[in-house]
Short mmCIF file of the C-alpha atoms (twelve columns), coordinates in Angstrom:
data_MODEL
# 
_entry.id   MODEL 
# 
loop_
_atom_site.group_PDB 
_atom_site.id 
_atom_site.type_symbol 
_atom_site.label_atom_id 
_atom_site.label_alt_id 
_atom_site.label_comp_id 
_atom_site.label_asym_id 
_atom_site.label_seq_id 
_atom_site.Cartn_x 
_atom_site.Cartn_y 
_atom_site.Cartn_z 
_atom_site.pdbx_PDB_model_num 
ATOM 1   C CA . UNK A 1   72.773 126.020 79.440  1 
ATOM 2   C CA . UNK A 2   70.762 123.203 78.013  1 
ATOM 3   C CA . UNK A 3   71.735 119.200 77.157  1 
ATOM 4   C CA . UNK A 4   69.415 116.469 75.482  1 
ATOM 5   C CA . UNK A 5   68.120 113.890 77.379  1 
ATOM 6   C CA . UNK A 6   65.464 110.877 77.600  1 
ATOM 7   C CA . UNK A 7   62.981 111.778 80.044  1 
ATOM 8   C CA . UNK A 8   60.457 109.185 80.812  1 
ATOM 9   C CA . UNK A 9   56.985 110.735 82.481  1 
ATOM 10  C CA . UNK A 10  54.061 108.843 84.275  1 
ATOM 11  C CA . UNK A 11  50.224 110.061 83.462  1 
ATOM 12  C CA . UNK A 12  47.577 109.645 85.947  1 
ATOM 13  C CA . UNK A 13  46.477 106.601 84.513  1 
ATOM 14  C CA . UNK A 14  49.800 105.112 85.340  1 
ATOM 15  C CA . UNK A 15  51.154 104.793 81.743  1 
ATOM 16  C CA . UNK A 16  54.298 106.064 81.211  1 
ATOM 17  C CA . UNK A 17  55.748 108.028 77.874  1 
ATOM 18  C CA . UNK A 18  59.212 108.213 77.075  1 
ATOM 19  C CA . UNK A 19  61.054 111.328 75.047  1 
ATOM 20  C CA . UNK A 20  64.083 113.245 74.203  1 
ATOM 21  C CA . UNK A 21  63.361 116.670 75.294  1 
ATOM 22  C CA . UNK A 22  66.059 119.871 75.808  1 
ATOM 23  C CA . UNK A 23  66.613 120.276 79.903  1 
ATOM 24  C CA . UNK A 24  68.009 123.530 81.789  1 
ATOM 25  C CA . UNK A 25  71.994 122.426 83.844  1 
ATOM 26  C CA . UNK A 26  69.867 123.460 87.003  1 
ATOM 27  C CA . UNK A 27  67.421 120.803 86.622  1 
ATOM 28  C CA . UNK A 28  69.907 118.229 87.085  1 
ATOM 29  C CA . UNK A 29  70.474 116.443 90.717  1 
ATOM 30  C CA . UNK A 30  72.758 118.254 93.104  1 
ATOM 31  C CA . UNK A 31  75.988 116.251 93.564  1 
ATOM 32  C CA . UNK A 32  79.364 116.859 93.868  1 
ATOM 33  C CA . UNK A 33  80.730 115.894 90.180  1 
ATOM 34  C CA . UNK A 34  79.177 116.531 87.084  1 
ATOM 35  C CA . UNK A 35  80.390 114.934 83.824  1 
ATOM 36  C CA . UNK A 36  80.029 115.410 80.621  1 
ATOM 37  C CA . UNK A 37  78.271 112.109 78.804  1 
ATOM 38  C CA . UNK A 38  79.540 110.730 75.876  1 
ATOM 39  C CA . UNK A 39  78.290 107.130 75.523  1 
ATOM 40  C CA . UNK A 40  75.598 105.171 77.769  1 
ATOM 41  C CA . UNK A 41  74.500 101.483 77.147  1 
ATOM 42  C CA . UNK A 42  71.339 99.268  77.520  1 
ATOM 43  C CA . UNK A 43  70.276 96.395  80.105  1 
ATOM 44  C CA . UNK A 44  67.076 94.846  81.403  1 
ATOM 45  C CA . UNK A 45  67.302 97.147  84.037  1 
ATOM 46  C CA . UNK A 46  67.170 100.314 82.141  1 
ATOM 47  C CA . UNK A 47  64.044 98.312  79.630  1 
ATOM 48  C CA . UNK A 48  62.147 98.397  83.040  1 
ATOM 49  C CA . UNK A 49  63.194 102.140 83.977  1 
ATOM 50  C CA . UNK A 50  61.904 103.351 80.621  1 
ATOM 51  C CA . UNK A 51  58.909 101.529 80.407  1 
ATOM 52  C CA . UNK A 52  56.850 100.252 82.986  1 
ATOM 53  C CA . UNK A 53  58.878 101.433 86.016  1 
ATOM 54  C CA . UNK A 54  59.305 97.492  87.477  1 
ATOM 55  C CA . UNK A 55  59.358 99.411  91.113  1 
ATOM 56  C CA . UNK A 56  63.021 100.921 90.524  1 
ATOM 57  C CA . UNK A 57  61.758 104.622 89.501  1 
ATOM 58  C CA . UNK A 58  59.876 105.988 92.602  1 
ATOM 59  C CA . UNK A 59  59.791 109.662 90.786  1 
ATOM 60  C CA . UNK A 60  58.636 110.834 87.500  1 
ATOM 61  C CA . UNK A 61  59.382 112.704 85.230  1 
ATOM 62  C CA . UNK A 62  62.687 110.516 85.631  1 
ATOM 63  C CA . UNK A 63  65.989 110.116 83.297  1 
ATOM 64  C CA . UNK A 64  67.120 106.367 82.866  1 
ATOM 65  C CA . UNK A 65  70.469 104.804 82.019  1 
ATOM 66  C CA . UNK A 66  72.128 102.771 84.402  1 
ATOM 67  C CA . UNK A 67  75.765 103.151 83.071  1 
ATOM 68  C CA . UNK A 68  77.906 105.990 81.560  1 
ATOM 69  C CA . UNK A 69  80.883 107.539 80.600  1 
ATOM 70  C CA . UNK A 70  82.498 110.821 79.924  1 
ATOM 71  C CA . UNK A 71  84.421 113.532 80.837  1 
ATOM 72  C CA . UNK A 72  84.638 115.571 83.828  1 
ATOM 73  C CA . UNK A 73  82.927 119.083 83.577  1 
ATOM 74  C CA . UNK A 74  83.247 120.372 87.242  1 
ATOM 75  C CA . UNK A 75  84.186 118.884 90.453  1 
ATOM 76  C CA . UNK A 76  84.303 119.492 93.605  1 
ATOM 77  C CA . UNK A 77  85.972 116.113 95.176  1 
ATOM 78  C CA . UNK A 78  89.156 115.931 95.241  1 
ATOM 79  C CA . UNK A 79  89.441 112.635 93.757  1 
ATOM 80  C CA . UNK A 80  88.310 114.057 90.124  1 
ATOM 81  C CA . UNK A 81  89.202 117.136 87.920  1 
ATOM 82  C CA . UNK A 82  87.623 118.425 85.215  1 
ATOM 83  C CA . UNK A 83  88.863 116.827 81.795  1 
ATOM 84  C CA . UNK A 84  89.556 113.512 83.861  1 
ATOM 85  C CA . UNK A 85  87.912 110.116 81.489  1 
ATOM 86  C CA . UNK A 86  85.124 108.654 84.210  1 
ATOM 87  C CA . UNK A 87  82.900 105.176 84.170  1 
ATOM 88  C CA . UNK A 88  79.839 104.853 86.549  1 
ATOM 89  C CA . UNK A 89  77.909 101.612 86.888  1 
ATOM 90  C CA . UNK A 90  75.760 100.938 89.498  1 
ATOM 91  C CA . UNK A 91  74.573 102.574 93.151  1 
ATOM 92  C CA . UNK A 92  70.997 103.132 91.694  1 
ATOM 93  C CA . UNK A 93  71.724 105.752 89.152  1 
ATOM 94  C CA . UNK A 94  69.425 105.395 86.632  1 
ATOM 95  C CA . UNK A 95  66.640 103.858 88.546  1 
ATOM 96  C CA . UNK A 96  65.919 106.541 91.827  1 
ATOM 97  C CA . UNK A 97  68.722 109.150 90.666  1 
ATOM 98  C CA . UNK A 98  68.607 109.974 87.523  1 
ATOM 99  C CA . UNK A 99  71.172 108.554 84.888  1 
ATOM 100 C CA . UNK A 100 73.290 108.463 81.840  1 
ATOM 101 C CA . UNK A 101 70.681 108.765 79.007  1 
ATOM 102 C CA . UNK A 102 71.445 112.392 78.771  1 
ATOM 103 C CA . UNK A 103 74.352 114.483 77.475  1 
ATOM 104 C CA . UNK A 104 75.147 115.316 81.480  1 
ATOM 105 C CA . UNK A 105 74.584 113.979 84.725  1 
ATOM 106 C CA . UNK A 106 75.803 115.306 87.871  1 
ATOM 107 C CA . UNK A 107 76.405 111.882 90.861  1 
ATOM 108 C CA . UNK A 108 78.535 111.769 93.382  1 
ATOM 109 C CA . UNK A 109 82.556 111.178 93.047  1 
ATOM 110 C CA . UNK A 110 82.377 107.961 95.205  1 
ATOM 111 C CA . UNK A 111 80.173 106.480 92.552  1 
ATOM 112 C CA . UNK A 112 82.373 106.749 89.881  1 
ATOM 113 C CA . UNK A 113 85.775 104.715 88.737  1 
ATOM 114 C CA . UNK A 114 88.648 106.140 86.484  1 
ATOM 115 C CA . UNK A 115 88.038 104.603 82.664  1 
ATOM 116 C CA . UNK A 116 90.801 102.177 82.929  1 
ATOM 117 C CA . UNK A 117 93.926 102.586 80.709  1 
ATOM 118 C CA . UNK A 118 93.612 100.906 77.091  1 
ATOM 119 C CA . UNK A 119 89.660 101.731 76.749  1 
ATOM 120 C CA . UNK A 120 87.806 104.246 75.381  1 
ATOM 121 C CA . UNK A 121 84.738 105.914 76.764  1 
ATOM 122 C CA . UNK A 122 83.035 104.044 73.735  1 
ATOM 123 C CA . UNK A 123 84.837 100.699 74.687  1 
ATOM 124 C CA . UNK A 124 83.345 101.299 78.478  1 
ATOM 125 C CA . UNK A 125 80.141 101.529 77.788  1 
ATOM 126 C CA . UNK A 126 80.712 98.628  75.951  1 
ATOM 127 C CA . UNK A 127 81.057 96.446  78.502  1 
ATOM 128 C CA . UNK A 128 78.647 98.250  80.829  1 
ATOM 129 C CA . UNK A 129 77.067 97.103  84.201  1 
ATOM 130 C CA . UNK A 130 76.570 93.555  82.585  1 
ATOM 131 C CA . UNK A 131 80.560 92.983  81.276  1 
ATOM 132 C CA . UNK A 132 81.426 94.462  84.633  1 
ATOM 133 C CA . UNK A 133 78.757 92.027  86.390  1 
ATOM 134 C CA . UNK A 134 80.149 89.316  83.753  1 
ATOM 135 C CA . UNK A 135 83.617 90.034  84.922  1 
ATOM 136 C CA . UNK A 136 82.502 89.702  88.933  1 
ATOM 137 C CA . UNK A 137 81.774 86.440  88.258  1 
ATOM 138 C CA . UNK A 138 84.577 84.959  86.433  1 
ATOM 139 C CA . UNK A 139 86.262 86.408  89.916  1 
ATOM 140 C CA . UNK A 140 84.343 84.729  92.411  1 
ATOM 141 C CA . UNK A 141 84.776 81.359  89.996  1 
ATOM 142 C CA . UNK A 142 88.362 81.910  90.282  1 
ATOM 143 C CA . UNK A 143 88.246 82.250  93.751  1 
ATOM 144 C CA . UNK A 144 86.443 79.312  94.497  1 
ATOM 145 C CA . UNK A 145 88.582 77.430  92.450  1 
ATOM 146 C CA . UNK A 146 87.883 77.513  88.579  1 
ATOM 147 C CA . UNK A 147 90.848 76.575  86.352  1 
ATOM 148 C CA . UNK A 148 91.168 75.621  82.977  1 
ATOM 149 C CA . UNK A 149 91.593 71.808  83.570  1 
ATOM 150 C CA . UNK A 150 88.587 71.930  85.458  1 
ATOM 151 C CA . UNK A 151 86.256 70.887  82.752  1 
ATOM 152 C CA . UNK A 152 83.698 72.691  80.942  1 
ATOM 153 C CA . UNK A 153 82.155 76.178  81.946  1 
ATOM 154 C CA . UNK A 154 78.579 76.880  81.597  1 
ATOM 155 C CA . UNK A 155 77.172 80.377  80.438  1 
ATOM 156 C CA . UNK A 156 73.549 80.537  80.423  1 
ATOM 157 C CA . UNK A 157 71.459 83.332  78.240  1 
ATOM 158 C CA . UNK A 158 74.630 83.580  76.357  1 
ATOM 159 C CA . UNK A 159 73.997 85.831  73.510  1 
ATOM 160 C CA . UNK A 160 73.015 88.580  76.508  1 
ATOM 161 C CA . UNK A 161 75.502 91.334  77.446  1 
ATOM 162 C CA . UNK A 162 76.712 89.407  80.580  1 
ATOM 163 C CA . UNK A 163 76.603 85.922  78.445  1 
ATOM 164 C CA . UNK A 164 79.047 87.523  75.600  1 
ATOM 165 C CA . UNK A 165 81.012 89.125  77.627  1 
ATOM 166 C CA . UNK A 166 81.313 86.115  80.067  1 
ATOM 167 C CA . UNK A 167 82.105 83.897  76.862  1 
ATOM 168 C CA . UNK A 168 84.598 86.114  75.607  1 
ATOM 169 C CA . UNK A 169 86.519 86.563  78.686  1 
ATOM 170 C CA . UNK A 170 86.416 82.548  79.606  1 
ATOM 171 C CA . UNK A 171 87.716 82.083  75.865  1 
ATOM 172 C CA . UNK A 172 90.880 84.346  76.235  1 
ATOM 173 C CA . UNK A 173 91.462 82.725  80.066  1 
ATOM 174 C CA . UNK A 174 91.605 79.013  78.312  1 
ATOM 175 C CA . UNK A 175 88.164 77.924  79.075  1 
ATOM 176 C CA . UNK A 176 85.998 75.526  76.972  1 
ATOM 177 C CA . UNK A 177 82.524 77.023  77.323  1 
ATOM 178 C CA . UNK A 178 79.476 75.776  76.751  1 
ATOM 179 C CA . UNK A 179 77.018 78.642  75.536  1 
ATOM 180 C CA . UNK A 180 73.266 78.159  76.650  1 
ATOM 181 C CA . UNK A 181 70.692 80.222  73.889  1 
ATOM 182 C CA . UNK A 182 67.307 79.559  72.843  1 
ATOM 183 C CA . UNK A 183 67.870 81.719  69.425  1 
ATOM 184 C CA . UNK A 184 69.739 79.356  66.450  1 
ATOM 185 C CA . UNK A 185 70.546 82.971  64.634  1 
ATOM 186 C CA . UNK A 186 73.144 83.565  67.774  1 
ATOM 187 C CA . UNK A 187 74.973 80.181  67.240  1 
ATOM 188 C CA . UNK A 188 77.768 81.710  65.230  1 
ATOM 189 C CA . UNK A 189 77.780 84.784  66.888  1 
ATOM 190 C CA . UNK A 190 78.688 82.994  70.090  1 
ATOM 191 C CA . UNK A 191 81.026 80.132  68.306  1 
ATOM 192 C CA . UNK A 192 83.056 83.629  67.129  1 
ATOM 193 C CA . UNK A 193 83.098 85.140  70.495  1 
ATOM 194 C CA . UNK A 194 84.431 81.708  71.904  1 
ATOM 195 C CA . UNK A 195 81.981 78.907  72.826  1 
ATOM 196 C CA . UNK A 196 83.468 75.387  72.083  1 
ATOM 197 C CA . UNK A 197 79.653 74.350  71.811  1 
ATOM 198 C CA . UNK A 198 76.146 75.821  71.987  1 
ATOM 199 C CA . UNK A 199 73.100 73.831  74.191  1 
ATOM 200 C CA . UNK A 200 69.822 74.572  73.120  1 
ATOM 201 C CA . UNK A 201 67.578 76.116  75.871  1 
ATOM 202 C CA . UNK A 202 64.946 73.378  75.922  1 
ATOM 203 C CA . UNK A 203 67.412 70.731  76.608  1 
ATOM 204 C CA . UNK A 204 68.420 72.451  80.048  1 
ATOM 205 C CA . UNK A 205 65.493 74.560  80.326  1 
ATOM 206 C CA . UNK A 206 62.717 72.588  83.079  1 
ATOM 207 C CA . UNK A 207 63.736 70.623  86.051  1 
ATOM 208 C CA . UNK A 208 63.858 66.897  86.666  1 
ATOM 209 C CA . UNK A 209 62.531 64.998  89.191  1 
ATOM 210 C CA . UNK A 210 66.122 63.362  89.612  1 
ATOM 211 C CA . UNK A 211 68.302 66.024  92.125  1 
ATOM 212 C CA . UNK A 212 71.329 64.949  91.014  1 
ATOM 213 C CA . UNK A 213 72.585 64.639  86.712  1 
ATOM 214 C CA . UNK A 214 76.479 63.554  85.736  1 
ATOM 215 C CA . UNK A 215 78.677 65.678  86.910  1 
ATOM 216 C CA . UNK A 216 79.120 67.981  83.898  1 
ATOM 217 C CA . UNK A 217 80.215 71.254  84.484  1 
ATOM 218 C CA . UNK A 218 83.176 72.921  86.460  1 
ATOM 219 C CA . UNK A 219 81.616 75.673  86.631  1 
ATOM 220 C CA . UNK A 220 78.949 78.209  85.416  1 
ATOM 221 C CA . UNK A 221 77.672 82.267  84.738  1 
ATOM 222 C CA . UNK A 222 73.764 81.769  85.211  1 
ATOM 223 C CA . UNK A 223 71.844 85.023  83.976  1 
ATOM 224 C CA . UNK A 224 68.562 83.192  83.701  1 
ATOM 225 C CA . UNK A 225 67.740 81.767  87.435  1 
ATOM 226 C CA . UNK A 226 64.723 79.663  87.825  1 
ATOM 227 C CA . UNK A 227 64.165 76.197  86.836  1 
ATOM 228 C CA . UNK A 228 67.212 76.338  84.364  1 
ATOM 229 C CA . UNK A 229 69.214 77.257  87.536  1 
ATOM 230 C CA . UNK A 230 67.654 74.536  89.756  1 
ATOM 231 C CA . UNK A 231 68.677 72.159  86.810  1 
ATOM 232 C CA . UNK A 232 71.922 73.264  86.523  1 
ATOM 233 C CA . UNK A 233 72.957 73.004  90.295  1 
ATOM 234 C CA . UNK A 234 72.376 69.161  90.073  1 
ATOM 235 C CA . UNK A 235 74.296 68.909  86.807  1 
ATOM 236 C CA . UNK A 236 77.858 70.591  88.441  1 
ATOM 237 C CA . UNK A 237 80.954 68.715  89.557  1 
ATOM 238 C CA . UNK A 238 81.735 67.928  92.874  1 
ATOM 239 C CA . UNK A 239 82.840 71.039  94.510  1 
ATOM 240 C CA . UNK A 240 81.938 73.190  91.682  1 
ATOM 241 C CA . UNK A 241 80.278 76.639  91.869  1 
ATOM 242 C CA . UNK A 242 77.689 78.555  90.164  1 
ATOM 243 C CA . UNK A 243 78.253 81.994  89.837  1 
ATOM 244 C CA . UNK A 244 73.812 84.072  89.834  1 
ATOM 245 C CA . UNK A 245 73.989 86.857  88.128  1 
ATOM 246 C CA . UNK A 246 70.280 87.257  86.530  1 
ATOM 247 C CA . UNK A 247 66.516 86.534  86.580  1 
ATOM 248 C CA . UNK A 248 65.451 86.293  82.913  1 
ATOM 249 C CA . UNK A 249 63.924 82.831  83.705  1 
ATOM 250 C CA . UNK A 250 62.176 83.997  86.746  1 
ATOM 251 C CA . UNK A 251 63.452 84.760  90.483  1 
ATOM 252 C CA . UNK A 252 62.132 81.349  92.061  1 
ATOM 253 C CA . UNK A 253 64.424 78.460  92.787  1 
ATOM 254 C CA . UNK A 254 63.002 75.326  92.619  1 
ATOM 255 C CA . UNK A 255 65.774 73.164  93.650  1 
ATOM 256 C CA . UNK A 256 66.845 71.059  96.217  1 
ATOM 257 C CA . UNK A 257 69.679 70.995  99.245  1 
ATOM 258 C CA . UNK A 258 71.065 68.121  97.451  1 
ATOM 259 C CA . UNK A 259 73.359 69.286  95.370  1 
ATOM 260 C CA . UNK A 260 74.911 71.586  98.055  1 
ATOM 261 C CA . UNK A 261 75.015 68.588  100.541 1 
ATOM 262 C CA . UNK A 262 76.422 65.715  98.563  1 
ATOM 263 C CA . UNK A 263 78.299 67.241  95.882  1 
ATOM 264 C CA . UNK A 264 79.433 70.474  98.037  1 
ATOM 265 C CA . UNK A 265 78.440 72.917  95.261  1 
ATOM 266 C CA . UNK A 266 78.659 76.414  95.501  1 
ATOM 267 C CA . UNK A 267 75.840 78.927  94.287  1 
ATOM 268 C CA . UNK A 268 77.145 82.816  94.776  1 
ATOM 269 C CA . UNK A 269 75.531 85.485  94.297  1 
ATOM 270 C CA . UNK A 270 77.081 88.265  92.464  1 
ATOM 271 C CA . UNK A 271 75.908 91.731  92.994  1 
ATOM 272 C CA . UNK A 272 77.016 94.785  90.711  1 
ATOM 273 C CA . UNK A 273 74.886 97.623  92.535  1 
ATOM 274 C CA . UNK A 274 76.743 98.473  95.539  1 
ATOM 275 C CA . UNK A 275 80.059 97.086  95.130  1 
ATOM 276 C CA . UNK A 276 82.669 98.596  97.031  1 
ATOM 277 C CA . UNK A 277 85.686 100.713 95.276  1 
ATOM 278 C CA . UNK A 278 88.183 98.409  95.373  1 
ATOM 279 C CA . UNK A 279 86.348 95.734  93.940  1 
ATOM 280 C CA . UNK A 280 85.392 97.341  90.897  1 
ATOM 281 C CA . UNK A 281 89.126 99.041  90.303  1 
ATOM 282 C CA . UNK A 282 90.194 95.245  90.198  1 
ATOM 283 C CA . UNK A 283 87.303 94.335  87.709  1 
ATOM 284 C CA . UNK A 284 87.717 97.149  85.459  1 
ATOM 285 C CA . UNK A 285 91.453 96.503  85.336  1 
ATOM 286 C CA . UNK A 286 90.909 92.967  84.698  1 
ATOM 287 C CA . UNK A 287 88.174 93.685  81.663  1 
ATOM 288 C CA . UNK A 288 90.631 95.804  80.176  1 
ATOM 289 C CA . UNK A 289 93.625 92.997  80.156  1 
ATOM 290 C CA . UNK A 290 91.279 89.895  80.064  1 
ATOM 291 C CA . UNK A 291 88.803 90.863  77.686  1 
ATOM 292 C CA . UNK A 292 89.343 90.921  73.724  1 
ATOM 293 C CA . UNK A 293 88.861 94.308  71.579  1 
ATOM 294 C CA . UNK A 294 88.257 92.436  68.702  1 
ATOM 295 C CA . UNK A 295 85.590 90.303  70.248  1 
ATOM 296 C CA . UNK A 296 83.697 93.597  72.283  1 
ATOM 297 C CA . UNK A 297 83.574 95.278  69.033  1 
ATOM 298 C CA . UNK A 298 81.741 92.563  67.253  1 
ATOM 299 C CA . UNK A 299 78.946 92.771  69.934  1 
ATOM 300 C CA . UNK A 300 78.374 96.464  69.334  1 
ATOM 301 C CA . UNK A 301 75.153 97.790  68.053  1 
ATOM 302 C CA . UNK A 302 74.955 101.011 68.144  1 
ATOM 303 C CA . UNK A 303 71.988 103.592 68.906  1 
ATOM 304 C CA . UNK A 304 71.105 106.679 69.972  1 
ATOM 305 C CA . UNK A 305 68.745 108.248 72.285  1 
ATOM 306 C CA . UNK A 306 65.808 108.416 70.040  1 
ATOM 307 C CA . UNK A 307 66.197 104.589 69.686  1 
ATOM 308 C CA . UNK A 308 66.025 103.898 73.177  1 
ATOM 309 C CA . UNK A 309 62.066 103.473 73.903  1 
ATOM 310 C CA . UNK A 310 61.988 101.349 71.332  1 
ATOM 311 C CA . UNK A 311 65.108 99.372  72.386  1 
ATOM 312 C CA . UNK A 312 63.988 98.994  75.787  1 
ATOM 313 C CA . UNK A 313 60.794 97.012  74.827  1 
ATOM 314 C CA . UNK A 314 62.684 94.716  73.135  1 
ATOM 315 C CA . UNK A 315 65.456 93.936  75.614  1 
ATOM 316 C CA . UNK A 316 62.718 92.789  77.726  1 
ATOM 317 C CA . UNK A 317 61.079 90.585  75.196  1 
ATOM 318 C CA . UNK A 318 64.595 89.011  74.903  1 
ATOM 319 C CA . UNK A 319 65.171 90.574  71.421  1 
ATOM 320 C CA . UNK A 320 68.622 92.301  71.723  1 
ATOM 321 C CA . UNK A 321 71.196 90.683  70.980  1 
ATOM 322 C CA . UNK A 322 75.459 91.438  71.812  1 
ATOM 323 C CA . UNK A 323 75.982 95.340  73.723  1 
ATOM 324 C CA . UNK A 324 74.039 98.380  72.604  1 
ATOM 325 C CA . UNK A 325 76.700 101.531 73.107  1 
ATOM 326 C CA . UNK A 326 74.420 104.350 72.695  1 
ATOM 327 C CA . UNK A 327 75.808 107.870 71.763  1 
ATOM 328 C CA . UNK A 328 74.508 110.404 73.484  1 
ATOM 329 C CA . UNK A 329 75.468 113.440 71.203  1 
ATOM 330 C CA . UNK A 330 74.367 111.652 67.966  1 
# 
């Protein structure tokens, strides 16, 4: 048996070529569950993965796609059964085992989560590893706190997958959201997913020399990091909390202590990767309650696999906008 799938290949000059080729079932890893893909998705993460590697891929030829869902084919844990609906996210697949850019993959049961009643396979994929991240940290928000009455919530790099999705699910909870973009053609795409008002990048974009700004924001979903996050911890409200999800700005901090020690604000760090079971169960049932239909649709664009080189050089020039669902069989 064969199945399509994007296989990215290094040459001995280091460069690396991506393709949809035809590969044999018994090339695929050996695992204990193998499913049956039907839709995969694009982040950063898999715009690294099938182009320059970014250190996640440590073997070539290698196939990419952090996310999927499907159907079970054949199992052999006892948790899944062929025909069951499936969502994986996460535990390196995609980077050093290879992922859901093909029509199967074969992982192991532990890695995957039942597709939640009320979405589709399609609606999954969706959301992907950044709703799902986007979801973690309108949790840990929560749990340190966050209400409605609060004030404001920030969402930086909002027209992103983790930003939309973050915006959309603060809009349904009550939240007045602020939406951080440096793109003016995303203003009323983020005003329709929710945002009460946009900030233009450069206004929030380089740090001050002051450590502490008014108190603005009662809370905020940073996928940027660097000096927009340093500038954004001195701008929160006493006791508030930052929820770091991203990097886009750069993986230095150039803050100070200040903030923590005289306004007691919180910066967590949210990790998708290795999240235990139980964690994502609750965040997958809570995406599929808390976050609007309506509102995922309107961030779809979808693709296919022979789009996907070309789609992961521009997710990492910042050029994709909303959720790409990619269909796998298309």
């Amino acid at each position: 048996m064969t199945f399509k799938a994007l296989v990215v290949d290094k040459d001995a000059e280091g460069n690396t070529h991506a393709s949809v080729r035809e590969l044999e079932d018994n090339q695929l890893p050996d695992a204990n569950v193998t499913v049956s893909v039907e839709y995969s998705t694009l982040n950063y993460k898999d715009g690294l993965c099938i182009g320059p590697g970014g250190g996640l891929v440590k073997t070539y030829p290698h196939v990419p796609g952090i996310d999927f869902a499907g159907t079970v084919e054949d199992s052999s844990d006892d948790w899944y059964k062929p025909g069951d609906k499936v969502v994986l996210t996460g535990w390196r697949v995609g980077e050093i085992w290879w992922g859901g850019y093909a029509q199967k993959a074969c992982v192991k049961g532990e890695w995957l989560v039942p597709l939640p009643d009320g979405l589709t396979t399609r609606d999954a994929m969706a959301i992907g590893t950044a709703g799902f991240t986007a979801m973690l940290a309108v949790m840990a928000l929560e749990n340190h706190g966050l209400k409605p009455e609060n004030g404001p919530v920030l969402v930086t790099g909002a027209a992103g997958g983790v930003g939309s999705v973050a915006t959309a699910v603060l809009a349904k909870l009550g939240y007045e959201i602020a939406a951080v973009t440096g793109r003016e053609s995303t203003w009323d795409y983020l005003k329709a997913l929710g945002a009460s008002r946009i900030v233009p990048r450069d206004e929030i974009n380089e740090t001050v020399k002051r450590p502490l700004e008014a108190e603005t924001w009662a809370g905020c979903i940073d996928a940027v990091g660097g000096p927009m996050l340093a500038r954004v911890l001195g701008q929160m409200k006493y006791g508030a909390s930052v929820a770091a999800v991203g990097l886009a700005g750069g993986s230095s901090l150039p803050a100070t202590v200040i903030p923590f020690l005289l306004r007691g604000v919180n910066l967590l760090g949210i990790d998708s990767v290795l999240r235990p079971y139980d964690d994502r169960l609750r965040a997958w049932e809570r995406l599929a309650t808390d976050l609007p239909l309506d509102k995922l649709h309107g961030m779809i664009h979808p693709a296919t696999l022979t789009d996907l080189p070309q789609l992961g050089a521009d997710i990492l020039k910042g050029q994709v906008k909303g959720r790409v669902v990619v269909d796998v069989n298309a």
